[in-house]
Coordinates of C-alpha atoms in Angstrom, one line a residue:
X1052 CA 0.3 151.7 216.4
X1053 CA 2.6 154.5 217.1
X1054 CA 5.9 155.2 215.6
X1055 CA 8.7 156.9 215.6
X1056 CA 11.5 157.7 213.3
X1057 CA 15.3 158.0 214.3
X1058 CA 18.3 159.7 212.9
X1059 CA 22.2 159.0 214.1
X1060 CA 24.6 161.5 214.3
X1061 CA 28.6 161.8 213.7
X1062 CA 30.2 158.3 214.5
X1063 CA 26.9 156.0 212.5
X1064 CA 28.9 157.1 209.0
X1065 CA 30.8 154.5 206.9
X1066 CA 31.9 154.4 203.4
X1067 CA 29.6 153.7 200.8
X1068 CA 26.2 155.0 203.2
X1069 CA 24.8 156.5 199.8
X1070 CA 25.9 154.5 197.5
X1071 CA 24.5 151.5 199.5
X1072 CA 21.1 152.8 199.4
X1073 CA 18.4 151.3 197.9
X1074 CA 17.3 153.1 194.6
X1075 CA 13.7 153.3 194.8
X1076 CA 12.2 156.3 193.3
X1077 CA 12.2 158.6 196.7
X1078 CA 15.3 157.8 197.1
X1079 CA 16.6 158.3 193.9
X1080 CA 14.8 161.6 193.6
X1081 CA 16.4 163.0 196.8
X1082 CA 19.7 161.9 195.8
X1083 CA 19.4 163.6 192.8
X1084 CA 17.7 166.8 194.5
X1085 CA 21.0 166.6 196.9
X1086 CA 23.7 166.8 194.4
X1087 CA 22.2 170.0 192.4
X1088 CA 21.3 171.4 196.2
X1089 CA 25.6 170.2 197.0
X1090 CA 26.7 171.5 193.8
X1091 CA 25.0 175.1 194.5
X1092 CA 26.7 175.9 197.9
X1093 CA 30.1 174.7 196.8
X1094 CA 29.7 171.4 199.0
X1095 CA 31.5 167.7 198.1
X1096 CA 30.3 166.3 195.0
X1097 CA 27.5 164.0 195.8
X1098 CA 29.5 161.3 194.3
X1099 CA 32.6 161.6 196.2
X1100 CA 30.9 162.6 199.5
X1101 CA 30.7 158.9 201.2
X1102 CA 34.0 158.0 200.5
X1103 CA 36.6 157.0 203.3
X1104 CA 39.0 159.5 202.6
X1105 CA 36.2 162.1 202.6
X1106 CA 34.1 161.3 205.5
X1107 CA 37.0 162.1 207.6
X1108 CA 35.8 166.0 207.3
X1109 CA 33.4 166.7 209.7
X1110 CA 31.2 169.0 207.2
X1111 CA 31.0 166.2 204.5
X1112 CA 29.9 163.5 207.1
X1113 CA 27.1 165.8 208.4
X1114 CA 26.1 166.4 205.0
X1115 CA 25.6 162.8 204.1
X1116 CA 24.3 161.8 207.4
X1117 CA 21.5 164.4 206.7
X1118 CA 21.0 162.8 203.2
X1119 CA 20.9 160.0 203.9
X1120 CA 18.2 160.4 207.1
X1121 CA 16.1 162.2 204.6
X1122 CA 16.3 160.0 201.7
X1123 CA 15.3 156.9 204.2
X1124 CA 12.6 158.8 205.5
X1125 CA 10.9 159.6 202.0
X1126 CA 11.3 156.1 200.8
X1127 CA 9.2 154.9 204.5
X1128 CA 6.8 157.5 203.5
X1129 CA 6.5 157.8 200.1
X1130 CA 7.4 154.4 198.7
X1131 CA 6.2 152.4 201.3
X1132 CA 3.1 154.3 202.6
X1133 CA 4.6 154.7 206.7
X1134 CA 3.8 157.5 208.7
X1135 CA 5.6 158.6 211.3
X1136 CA 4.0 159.9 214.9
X1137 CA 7.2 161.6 216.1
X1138 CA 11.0 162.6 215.0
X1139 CA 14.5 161.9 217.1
X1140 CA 17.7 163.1 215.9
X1141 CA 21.0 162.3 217.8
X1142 CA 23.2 165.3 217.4
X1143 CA 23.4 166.8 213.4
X1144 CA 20.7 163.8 213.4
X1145 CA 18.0 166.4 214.3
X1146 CA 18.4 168.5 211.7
X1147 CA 17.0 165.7 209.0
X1148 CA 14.7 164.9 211.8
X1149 CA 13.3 168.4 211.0
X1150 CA 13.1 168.0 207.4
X1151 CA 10.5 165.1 208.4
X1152 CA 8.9 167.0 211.1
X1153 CA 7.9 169.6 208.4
X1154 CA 10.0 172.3 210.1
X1155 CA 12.9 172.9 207.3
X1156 CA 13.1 172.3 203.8
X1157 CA 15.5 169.6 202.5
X1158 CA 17.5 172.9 200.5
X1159 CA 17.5 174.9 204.1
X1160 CA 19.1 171.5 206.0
X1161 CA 21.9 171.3 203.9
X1162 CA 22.8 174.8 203.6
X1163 CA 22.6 175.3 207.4
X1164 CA 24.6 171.8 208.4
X1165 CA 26.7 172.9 205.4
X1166 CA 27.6 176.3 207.8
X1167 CA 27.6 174.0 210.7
X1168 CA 30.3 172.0 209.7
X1169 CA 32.4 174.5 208.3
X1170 CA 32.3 176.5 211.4
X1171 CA 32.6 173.4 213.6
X1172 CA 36.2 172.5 211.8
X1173 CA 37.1 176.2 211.6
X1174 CA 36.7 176.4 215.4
X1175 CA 38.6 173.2 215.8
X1176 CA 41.6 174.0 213.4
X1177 CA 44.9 173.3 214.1
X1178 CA 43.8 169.7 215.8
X1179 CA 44.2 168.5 219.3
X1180 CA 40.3 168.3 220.0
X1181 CA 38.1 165.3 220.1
X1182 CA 35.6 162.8 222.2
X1183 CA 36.0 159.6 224.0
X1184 CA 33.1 157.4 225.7
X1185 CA 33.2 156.3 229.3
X1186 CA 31.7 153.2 230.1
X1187 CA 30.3 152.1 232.9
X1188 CA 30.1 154.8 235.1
X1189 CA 27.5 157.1 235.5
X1190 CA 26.6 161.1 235.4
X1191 CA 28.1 161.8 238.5
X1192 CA 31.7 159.9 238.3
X1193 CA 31.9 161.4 234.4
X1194 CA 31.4 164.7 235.6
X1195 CA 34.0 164.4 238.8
X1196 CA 36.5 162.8 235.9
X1197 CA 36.2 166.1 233.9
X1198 CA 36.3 167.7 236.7
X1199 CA 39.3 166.2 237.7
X1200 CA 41.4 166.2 234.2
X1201 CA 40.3 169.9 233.5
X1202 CA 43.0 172.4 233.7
X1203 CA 42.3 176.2 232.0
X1204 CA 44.3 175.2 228.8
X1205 CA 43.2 171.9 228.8
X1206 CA 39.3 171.1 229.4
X1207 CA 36.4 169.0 229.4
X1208 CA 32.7 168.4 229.5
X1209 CA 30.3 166.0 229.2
X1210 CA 29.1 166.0 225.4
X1211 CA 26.1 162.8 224.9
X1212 CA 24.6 160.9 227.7
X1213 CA 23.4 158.3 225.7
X1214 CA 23.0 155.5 228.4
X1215 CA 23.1 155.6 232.5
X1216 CA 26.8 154.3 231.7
X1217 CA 27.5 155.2 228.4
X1218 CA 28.7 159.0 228.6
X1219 CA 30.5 161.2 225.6
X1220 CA 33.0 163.7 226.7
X1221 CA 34.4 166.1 224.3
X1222 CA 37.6 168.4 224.8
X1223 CA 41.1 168.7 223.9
X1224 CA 43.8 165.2 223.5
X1225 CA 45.5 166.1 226.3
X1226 CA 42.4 166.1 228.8
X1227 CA 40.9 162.9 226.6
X1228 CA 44.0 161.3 227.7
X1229 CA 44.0 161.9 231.1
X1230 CA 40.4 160.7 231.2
X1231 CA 41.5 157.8 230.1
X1232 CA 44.1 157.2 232.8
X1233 CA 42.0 157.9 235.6
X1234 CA 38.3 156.5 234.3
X1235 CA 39.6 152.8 235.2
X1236 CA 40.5 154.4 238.7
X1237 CA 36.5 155.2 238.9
X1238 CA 35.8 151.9 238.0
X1239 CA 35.1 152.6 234.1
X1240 CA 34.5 149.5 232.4
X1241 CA 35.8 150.6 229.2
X1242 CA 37.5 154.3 227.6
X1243 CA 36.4 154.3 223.9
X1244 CA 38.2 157.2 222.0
X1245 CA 36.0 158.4 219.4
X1246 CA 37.0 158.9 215.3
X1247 CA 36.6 162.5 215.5
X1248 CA 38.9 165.5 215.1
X1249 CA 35.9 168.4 216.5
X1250 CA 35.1 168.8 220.1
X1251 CA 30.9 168.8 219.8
X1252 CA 28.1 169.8 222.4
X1253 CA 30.5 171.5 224.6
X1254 CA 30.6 175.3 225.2
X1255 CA 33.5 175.2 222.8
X1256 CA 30.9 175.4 219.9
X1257 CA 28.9 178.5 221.1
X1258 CA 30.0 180.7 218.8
X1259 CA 29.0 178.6 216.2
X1260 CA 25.6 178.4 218.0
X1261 CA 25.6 181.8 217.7
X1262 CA 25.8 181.8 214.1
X1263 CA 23.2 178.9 213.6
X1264 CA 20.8 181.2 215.2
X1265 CA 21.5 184.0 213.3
X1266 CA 21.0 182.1 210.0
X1267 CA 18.3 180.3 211.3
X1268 CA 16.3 183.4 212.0
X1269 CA 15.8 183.9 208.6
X1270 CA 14.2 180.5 208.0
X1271 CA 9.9 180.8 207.7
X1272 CA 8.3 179.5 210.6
X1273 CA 6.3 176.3 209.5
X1274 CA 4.3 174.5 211.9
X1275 CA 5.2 171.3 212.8
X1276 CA 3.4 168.3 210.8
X1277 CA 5.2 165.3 212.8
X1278 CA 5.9 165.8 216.6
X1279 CA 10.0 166.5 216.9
X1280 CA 12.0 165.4 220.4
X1281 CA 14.7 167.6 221.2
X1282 CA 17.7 166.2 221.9
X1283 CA 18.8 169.4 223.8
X1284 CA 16.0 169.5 226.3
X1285 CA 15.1 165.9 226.4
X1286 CA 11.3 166.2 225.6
X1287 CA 8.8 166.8 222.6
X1288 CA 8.9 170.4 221.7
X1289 CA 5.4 171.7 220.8
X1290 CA 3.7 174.3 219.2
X1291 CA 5.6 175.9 215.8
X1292 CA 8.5 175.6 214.2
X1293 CA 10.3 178.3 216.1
X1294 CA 11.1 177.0 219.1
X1295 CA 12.5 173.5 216.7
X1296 CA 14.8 176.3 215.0
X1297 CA 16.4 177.6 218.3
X1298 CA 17.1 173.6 219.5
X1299 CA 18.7 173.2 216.2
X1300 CA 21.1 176.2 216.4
X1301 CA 22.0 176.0 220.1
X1302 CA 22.2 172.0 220.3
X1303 CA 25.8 172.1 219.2
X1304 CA 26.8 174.0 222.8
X1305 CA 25.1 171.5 224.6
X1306 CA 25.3 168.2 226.1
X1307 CA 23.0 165.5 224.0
X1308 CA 20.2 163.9 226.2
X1309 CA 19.4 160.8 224.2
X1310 CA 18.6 158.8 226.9
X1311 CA 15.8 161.2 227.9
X1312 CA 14.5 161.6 224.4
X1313 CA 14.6 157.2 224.5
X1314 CA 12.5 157.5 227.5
X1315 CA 9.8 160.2 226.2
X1316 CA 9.6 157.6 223.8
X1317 CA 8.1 155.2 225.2
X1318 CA 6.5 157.2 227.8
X1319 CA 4.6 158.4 224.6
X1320 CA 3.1 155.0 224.2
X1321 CA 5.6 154.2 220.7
X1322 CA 5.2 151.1 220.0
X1323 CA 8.4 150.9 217.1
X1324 CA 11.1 153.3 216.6
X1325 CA 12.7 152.9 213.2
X1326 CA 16.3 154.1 212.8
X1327 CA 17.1 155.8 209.7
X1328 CA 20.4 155.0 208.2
X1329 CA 23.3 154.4 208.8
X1330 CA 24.3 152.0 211.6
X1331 CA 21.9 150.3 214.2
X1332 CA 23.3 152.3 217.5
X1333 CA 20.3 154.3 218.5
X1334 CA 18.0 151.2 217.9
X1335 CA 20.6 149.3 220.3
X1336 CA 20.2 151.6 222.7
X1337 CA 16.6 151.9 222.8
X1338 CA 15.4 149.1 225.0
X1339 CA 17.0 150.1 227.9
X1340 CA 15.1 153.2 228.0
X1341 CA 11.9 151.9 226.4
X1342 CA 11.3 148.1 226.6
X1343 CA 8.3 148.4 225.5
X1344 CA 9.0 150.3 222.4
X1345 CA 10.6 147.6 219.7
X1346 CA 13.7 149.3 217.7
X1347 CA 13.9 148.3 213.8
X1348 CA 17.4 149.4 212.1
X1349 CA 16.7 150.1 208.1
X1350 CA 20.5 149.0 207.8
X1351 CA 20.3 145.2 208.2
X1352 CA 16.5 145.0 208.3
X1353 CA 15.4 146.5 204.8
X1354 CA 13.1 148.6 204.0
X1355 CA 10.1 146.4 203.1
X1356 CA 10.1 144.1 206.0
X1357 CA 11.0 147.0 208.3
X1358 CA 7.3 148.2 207.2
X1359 CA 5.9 144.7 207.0
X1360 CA 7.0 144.3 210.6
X1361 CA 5.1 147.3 211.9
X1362 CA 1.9 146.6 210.1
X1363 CA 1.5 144.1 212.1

């Protein structure tokens, strides 16, 4: 049996994604480590950090996105006994991905996606950023779109390719909206505008990059202990932790390649991939690029029979 664990990124959070936790004694322990870890870099409260009204900063949903992937991950592994073989994070997803892998400490994650936020929203102030999802078309039409829409003041890329025909493009309103004008012209099935107020894995953010790398440089190089899947490049990233470091600082500059990390997946012979909390849209999109591999949400499915049903 091989298995894989899975973290979502910016769009799986929802109110109450901590609170709603189970409180089994890893989880309850990480919680706890989080809010004296939140409470010394001058982060959200811990208490107030999955509420609606404050999820709607980027930097406070990252921060309990990471939480949360970590806190789910202890429980599989220390409450429950799970192991897993490899590590996928979608987006801010990877850094709690890392945690697991063995790469970063749980105190070094929050303090770095704590800077990553912050710098994301400070790059993005003032409004008039944000992403939208094409579907139905693939690579190729998304890319003529924003190709099409872009003008100097007003441009944009392609962000997640998270499906042949499910494609993320981030940039400012003003091209979003013109995408979503001309994508039924390509034959779009559907525009989705996304809840978000940055502009993310676009060269937009490569200053922030910049900065991630700098502060990751300081970091001690750990060998990996779980295999980690970049979700820059698209494919397992081996030997130690330093190459992991760079994906994590220059990821947010780049387009996401979930589908690719989907099909190492099950190219690597996986046989489950658990997704972490919140949400169920990286198990939903598994199949597609792994039918082979069988995707287990922890929201909906539950921690004990999500193990049960990979034991056997």
């Amino acid at each position: 049996m091989t298995v894989a664990f899975l973290y979502p990124g910016q769009g799986s959070q929802r109110p109450g994604m901590l609170h709603t936790l189970p409180a089994s004694p890893a989880i309850t322990a990480t919680l706890d480590e989080a809010a004296g870890i939140l409470s010394r870099i001058g982060a959200t409260d811990l208490d107030a950090l999955d509420t609606s009204e404050v999820l709607h900063a980027t930097t406070n949903t990252q921060l309990a996105l990471v939480i949360a992937g970590v806190a789910a991950a202890r429980s599989l592994t220390q409450d429950y006994g799970a192991r897993p073989d490899f590590v996928a994070g979608h987006s801010v997803g990877a850094f709690p991905a890392a945690v697991t892998a063995g790469v970063l400490s749980f105190d070094e994650a929050l303090e770095v996606v704590h800077l990553r936020g912050e710098l994301m929203q400070r790059v993005c102030a003032g409004g008039g950023w944000g992403m939208g999802a094409a579907l139905g078309l693939g690579v190729r039409d998304v890319r003529t779109l924003a190709q099409q829409v872009s003008t100097t003041d007003d441009a944009l890329w392609i962000a997640n390719i998270n499906a042949p025909d499910q494609i993320v493009l981030s940039g400012t309103v003003v091209a979003l909206q013109r995408a979503e004008s001309a994508a039924s012209c390509l034959g779009a099935r559907r525009w989705q505008r996304l809840d978000l107020a940055v502009a993310s894995h676009c060269p937009l953010q490569e200053p922030v990059a910049a900065r991630l790398a700098e502060y990751l440089a300081g970091v001690p190089r750990r060998p990996q202990q779980v295999a980690y899947l970049s979700n820059l490049r698209g494919r397992r990233i081996r030997g130690n932790g330093e190459a992991v470091l760079d994906d994590l600082a220059w990821s947010v500059a780049h387009p996401v390649q979930w589908y690719d990390v989907m099909s190492v997946i099950g190219e690597l012979g996986a046989t489950h991939a658990i997704q972490m909390p919140p949400g169920q849209v990286l198990a939903r999109l598994l199949p597609d690029a792994a039918p082979a591999t069988r995707p287990i949400a922890l929201d909906g499915s539950g921690f004990g029979r999500v193990v049960q049903a990979y034991r056997r």
